[in-house]
Phi, psi and omega in degrees: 000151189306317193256015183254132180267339133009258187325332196274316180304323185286318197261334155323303157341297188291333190264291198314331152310314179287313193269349131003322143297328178289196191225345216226171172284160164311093139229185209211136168268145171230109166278111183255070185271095166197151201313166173303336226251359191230352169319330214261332206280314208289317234261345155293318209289265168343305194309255132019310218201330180255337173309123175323143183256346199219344163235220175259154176232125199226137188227118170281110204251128189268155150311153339287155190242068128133225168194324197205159174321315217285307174307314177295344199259292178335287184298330198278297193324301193301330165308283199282051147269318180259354187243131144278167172306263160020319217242318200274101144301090202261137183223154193250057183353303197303321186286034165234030178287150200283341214261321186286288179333338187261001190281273177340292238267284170335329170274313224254343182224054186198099154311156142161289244252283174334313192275357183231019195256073198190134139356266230291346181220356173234100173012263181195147193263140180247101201227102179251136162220153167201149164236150190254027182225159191248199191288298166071063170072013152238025171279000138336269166294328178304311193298338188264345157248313179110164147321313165274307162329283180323313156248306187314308193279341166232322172285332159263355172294295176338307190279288198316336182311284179303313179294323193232020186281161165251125207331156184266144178310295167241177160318319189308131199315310191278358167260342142325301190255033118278000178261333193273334188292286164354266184323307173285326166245034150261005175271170155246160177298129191288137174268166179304306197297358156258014189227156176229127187237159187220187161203144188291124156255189201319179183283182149307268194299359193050035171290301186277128175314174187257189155316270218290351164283355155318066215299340152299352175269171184248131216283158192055014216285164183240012207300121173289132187257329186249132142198162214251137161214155182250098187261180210188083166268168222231025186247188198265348166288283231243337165255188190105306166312118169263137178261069191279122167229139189204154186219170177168125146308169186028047179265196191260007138213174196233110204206171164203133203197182190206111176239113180274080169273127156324179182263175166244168199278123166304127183081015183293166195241027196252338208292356175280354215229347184256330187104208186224050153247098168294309160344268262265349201235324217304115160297131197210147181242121204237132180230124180269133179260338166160137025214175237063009172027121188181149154223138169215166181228111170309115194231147174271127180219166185279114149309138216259149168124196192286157183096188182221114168254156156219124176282190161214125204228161159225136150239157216255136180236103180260111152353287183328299189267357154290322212232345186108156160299300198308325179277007172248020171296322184309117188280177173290320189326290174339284166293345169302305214295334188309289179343293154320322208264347172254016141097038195220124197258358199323316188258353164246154181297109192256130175332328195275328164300281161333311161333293207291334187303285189287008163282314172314307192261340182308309154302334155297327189288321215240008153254347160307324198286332220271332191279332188070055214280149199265120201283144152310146147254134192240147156304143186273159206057031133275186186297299143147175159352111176318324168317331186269329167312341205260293168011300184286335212253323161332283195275350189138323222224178166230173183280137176282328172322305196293354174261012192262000000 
């Protein structure tokens, strides 16, 4: 049993007994893919009773770390009374995505890219999820957390981290997640007046369910399966840059993507000839984390033949089709786990990163619950809430997804 250190004592046993055969040291993963409320029972367990006598022990801890700062600062303490920081892995499936892995190599070994990674060339930043199924018998638990708990506060936070960080003195995992620690606490805390939540009902034809016909959801729940957020870093690289972010279920496909749009050119000398849709001319850099794995960059080019035409064209880096099938089998999971076992946190969360993940988003959370905000409602297999538009528009822009 989970909270009995018996047990935890007993499966020592059992491994010590096993490696006892060996000739070499020992060590030992520990995975806690378990509700929250038994992390702490286990990670004593673990502690107490299960720990390697002749190498190391490292405990991978799955999401959520917590619900709100205060409840995360509880759980990170109670870990580290029986762990060191070091031992503790919270680990984040997304940052092992092949494309969020490639943001370092792209930004940081590409002249191309750096001199142009600043307020002075760049618009506005785009961190889009979506899924095209709704809770489907898990709206239990979705419900006890939400959409921003659930993606926003960590699987996209995460990326914006990594996208907007200023180079790390090296590759070494702690000068990596001290430039991302930077970045979350240079934001501000997201406000109501940047934010949008929406929840899904039935379809157009009322073939597909809403949320709450979801027999696992709690009748009247107010819970947001969607929401647009407006972020703000406050340094000298970033500001003035609006950060749009938005995530949702039962949206009309299941994607995931990061869009960097450009300024437009000034003074261009093109413009009678691009129109007076500006959006539509905009240079943009759309990198898909999934799925089809791909990066392109959007460009204004001549149509070839008589005349002066001018398109918008991209080129393109499809994964699949530079690298193989094969080289893209590796699951994320596949590679964290590798990481644990070769000591390299390059892709985990350090407690202090998390503090700051949920400072950010906490006040919003505890002003939803305490107002009791009443979610937009979208069809399901839309767009999602009319509202993230009013959103985009705010600042200027529009979401790009909705223009492909």
């Amino acid at each position: 049993q989970y909270d009995r250190v018996q047990s935890f004592t007993q499966l020592g046993a059992e491994l010590d007994a096993q490696e006892a055969m060996l000739s070499s040291t020992a060590n030992r993963i520990f995975y806690l893919s378990v509700p929250p409320n038994i992390f702490t029972n286990c990670a004593q367990g673990v502690s107490n009773g299960a720990s390697s006598k002749t190498g190391w022990s490292r405990v991978i801890v799955e999401k959520p770390f917590g619900r709100d700062t205060e409840s995360s600062r509880k759980l990170s303490n109670e870990l580290m009374e029986c762990l060191t920081e070091d031992q503790i892995y919270r680990i984040d499936h997304y940052l092992a995505k092949e494309l969020v892995d490639n943001l370092t190599v792209l930004r940081f070994s590409n002249l191309i890219f750096e001199p142009l990674w600043n307020r002075n060339h760049i618009r506005n930043v785009q961190i889009i999820f979506s899924e095209d199924f709704g809770t489907e018998g898990r709206g239990g638990y979705f419900d006890n957390y939400g959409i921003i708990r659930d993606i926003m506060q960590n699987h996209l936070l995460q990326v914006l981290a990594i996208l907007c960080m200023e180079p790390p003195v090296s590759l070494d995992a702690e000068h990596i997640r001290d430039e991302k620690v930077k970045v979350l606490q240079s934001m501000k805390p997201i406000t109501m007046d940047d934010t949008v939540i929406g929840q899904y009902k039935k379809d157009r034809t009322g073939k597909l369910p809403s949320y709450l016909d979801d027999d696992t959801v709690p009748k009247g729940s107010l819970c947001p399966t969607f929401a647009a957020v407006a972020l703000h870093i406050k340094n000298a690289r970033w500001d003035g840059v609006p950060f749009l972010m938005k995530a949702g279920k039962a949206l009309e496909k299941r994607e995931a993507q990061i869009r960097v749009q450009f300024r437009h050119v000034p003074g261009n000398l093109y413009q009678s000839k691009l129109g007076t849709d500006l959006e539509g001319v905009t240079n943009e850099l759309v990198i898909r984390i999934q799925p089809d794995e791909a990066m392109y960059l959007r460009l204004n080019n001549k149509v070839p033949g008589l005349g002066m035409r001018i398109d918008r064209t991209k080129l393109d880096l499809s994964y699949h089709q530079e690298y193989g099938e094969e080289s893209m089998s590796a699951g994320a999971y596949e590679r964290l786990i590798l990481d644990v076992m070769q000591g390299d946190k390059r892709m985990f969360i350090r407690s202090d990163e998390l503090d700051a993940a949920w400072e950010l988003f906490t006040p919003l959370l505890h002003h939803l619950d305490e107002a009791k905000a009443q979610p937009e409602l979208y069809p399901y297999g839309s767009r999602g809430p009319i509202g993230a538009h009013y959103l985009a528009s705010k600042y200027g822009v529009r979401w790009g997804d909705a223009q492909e």
